mmCIF file of N, CA and C in Angstrom:
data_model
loop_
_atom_site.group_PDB
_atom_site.id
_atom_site.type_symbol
_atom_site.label_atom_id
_atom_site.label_comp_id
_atom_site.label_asym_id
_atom_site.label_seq_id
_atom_site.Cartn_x
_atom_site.Cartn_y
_atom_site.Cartn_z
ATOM 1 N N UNK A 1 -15.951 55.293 44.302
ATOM 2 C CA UNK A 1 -17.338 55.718 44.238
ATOM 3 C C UNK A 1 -17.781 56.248 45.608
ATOM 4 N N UNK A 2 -17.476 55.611 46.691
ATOM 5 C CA UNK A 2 -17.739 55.973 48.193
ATOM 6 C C UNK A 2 -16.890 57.390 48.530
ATOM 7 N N UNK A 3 -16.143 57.287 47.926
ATOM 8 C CA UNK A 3 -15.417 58.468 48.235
ATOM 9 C C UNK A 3 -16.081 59.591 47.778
ATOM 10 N N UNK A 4 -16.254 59.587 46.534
ATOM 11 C CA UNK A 4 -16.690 60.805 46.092
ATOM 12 C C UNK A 4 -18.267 61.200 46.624
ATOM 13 N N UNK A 5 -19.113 60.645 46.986
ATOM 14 C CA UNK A 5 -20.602 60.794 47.619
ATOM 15 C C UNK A 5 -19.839 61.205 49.212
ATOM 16 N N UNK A 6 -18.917 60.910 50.075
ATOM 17 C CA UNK A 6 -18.605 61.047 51.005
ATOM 18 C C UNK A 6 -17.989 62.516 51.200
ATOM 19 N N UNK A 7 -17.547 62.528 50.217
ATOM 20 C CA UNK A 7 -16.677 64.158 50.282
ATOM 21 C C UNK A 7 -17.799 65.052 49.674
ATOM 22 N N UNK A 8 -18.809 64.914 48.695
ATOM 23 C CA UNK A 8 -19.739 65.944 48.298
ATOM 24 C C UNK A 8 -20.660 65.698 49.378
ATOM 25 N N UNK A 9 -20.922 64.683 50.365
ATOM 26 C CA UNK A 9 -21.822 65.065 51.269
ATOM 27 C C UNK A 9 -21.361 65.700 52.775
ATOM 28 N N UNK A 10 -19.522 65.850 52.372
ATOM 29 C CA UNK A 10 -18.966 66.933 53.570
ATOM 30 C C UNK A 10 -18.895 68.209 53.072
ATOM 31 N N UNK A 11 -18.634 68.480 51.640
ATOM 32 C CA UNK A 11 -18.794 69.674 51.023
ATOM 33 C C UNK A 11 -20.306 70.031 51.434
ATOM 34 N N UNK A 12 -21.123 69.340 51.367
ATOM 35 C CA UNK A 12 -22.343 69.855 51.153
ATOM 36 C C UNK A 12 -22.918 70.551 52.865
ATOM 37 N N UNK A 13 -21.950 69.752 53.899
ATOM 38 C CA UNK A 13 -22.217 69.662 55.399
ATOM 39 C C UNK A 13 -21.694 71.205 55.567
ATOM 40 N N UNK A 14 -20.438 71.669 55.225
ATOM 41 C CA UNK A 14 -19.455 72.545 55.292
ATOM 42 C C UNK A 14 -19.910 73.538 55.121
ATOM 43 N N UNK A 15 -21.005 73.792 53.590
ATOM 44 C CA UNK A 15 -21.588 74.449 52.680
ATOM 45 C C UNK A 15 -22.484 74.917 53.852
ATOM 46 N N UNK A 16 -23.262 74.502 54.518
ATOM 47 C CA UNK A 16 -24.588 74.257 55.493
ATOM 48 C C UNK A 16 -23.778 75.275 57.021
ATOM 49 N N UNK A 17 -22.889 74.722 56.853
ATOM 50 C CA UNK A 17 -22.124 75.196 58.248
ATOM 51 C C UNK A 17 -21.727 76.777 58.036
ATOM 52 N N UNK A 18 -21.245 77.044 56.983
ATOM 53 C CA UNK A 18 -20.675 78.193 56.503
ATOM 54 C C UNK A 18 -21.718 78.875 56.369
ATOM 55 N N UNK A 19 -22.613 78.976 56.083
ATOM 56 C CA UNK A 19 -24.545 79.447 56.170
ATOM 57 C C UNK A 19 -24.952 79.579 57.477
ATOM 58 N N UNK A 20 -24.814 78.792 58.060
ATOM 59 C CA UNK A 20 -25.109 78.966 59.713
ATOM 60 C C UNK A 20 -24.356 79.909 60.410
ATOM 61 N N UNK A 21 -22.990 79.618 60.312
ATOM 62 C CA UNK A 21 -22.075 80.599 61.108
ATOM 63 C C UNK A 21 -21.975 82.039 60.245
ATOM 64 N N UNK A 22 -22.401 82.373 59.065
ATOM 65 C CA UNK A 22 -22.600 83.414 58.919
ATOM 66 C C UNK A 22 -23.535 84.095 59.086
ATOM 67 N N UNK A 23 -24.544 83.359 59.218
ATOM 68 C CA UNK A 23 -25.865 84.301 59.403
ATOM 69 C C UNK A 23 -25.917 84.415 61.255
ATOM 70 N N UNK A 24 -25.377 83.579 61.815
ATOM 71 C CA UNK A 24 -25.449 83.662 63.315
ATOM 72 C C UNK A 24 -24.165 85.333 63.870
ATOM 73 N N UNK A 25 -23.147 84.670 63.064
ATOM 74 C CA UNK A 25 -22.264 85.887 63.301
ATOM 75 C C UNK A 25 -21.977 87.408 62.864
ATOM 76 N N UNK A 26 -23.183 87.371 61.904
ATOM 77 C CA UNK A 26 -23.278 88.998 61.391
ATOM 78 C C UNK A 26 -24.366 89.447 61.007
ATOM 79 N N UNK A 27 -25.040 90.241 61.086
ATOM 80 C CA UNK A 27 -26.677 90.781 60.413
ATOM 81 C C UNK A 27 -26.453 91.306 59.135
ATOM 82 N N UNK A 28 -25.006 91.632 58.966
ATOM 83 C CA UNK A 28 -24.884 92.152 57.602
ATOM 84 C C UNK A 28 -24.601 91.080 56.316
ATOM 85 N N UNK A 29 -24.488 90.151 56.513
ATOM 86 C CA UNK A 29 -24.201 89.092 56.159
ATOM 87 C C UNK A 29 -24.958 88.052 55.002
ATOM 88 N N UNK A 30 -25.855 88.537 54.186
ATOM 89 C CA UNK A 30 -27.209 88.032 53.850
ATOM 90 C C UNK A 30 -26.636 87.384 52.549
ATOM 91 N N UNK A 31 -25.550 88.147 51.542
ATOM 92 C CA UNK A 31 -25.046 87.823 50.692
ATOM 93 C C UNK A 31 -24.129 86.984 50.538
ATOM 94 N N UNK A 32 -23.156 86.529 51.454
ATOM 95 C CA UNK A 32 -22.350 85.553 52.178
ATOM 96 C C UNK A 32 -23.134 84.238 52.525
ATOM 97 N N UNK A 33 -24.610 84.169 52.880
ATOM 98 C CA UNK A 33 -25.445 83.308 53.345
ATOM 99 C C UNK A 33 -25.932 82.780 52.537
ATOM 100 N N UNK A 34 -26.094 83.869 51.514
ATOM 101 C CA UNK A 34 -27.019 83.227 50.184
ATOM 102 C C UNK A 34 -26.167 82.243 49.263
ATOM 103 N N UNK A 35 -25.011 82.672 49.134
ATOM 104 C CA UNK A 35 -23.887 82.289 48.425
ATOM 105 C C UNK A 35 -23.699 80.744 48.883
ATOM 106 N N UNK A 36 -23.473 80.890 50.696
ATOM 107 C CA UNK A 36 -23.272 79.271 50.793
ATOM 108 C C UNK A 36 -24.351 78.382 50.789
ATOM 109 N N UNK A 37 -25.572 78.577 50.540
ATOM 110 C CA UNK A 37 -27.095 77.656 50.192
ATOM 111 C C UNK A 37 -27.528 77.535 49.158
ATOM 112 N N UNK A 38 -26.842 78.600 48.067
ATOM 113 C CA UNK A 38 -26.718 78.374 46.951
ATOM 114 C C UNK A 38 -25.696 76.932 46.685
ATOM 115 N N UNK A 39 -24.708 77.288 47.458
ATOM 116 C CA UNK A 39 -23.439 76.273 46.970
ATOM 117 C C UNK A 39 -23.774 75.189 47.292
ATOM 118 N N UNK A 40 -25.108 74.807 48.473
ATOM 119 C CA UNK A 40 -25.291 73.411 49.411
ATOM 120 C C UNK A 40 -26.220 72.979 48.473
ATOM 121 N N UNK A 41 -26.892 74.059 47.704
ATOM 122 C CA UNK A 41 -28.320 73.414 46.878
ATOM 123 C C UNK A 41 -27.747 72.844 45.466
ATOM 124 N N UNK A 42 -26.782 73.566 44.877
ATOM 125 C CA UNK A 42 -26.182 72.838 43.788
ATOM 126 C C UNK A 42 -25.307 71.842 44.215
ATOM 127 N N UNK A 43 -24.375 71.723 45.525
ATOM 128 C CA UNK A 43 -24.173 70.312 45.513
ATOM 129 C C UNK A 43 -24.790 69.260 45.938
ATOM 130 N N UNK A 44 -26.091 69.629 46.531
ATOM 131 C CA UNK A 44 -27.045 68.405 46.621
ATOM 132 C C UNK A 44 -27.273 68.185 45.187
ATOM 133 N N UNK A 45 -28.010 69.062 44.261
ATOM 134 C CA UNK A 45 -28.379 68.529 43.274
ATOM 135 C C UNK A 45 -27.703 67.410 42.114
ATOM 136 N N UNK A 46 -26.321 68.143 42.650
ATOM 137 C CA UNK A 46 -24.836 67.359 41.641
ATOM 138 C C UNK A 46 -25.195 66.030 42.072
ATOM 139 N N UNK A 47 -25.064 65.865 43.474
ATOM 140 C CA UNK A 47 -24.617 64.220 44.537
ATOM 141 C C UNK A 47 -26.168 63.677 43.823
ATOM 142 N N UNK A 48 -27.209 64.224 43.835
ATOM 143 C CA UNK A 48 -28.605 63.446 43.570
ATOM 144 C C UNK A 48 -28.130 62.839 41.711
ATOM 145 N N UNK A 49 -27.547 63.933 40.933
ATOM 146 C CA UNK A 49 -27.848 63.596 39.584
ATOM 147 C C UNK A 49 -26.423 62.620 39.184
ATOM 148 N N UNK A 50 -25.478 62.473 40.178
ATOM 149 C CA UNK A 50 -24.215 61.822 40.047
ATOM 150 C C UNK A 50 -24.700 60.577 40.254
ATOM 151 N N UNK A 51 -25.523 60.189 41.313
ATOM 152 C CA UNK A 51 -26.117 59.069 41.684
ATOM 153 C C UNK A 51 -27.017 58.373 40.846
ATOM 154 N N UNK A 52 -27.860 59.315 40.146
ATOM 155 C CA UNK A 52 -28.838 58.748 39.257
ATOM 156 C C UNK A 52 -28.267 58.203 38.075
ATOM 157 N N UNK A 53 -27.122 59.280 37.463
ATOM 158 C CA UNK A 53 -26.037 58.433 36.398
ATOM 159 C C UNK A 53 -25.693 57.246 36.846
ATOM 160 N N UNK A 54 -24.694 57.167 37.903
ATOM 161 C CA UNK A 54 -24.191 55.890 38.253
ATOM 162 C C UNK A 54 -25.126 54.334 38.653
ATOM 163 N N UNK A 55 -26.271 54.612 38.909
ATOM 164 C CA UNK A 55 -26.859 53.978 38.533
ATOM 165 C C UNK A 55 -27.275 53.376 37.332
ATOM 166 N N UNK A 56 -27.573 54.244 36.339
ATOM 167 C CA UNK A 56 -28.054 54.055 35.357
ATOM 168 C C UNK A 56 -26.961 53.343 34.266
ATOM 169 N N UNK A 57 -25.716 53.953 34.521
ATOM 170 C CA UNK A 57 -24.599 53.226 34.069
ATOM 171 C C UNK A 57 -24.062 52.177 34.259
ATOM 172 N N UNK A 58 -24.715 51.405 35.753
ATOM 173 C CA UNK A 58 -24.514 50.330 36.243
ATOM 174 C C UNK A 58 -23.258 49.879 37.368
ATOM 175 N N UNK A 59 -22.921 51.654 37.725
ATOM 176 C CA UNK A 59 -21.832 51.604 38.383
ATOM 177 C C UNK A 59 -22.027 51.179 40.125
ATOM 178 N N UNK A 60 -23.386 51.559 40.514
ATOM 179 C CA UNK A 60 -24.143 51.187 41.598
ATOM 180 C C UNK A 60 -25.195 50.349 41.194
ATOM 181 N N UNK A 61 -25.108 49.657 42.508
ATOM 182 C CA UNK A 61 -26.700 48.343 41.654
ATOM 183 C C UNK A 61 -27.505 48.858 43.649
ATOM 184 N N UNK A 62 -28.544 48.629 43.371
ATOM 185 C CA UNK A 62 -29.657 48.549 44.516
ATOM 186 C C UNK A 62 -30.150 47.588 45.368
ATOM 187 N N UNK A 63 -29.393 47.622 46.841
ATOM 188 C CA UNK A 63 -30.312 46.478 47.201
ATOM 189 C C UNK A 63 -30.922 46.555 48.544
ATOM 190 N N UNK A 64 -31.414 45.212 48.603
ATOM 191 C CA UNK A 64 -32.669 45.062 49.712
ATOM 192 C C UNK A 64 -32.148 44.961 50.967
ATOM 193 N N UNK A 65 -32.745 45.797 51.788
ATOM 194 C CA UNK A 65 -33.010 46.276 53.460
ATOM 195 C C UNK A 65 -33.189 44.651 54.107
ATOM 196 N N UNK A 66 -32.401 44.514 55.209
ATOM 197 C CA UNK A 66 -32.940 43.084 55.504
ATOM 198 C C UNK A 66 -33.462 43.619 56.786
#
């Protein structure tokens, strides 16, 4: 379970990075940029709705901040 939230939240880092360094390294570049914030916004959304399943399935339980 850790694994997989760990690797979609490096995909998602990567996704972010690949957006940055393209828009820093080319002006022509807008479609390349869009592509990887597209890719960071659907895998946030995946990691948010993967989480909400696994919860709900009982695969994660919630607990208290001490």
């Amino acid at each position: 379970m850790k694994i997989i939230v760990v690797l979609m939240i490096l995909g998602i880092l990567f996704a972010l990075g690949s957006a940055m360094f393209s828009l820093i390294r080319s002006k022509d570049s807008s479609k390349r940029t869009v592509k990887a914030l597209t890719l960071r916004i659907s895998l946030s959304v995946a990691l948010f709705l993967f989480l909400m399943l696994s919860y709900r399935l009982g695969w994660i339980q919630p607990h208290g901040v001490y």
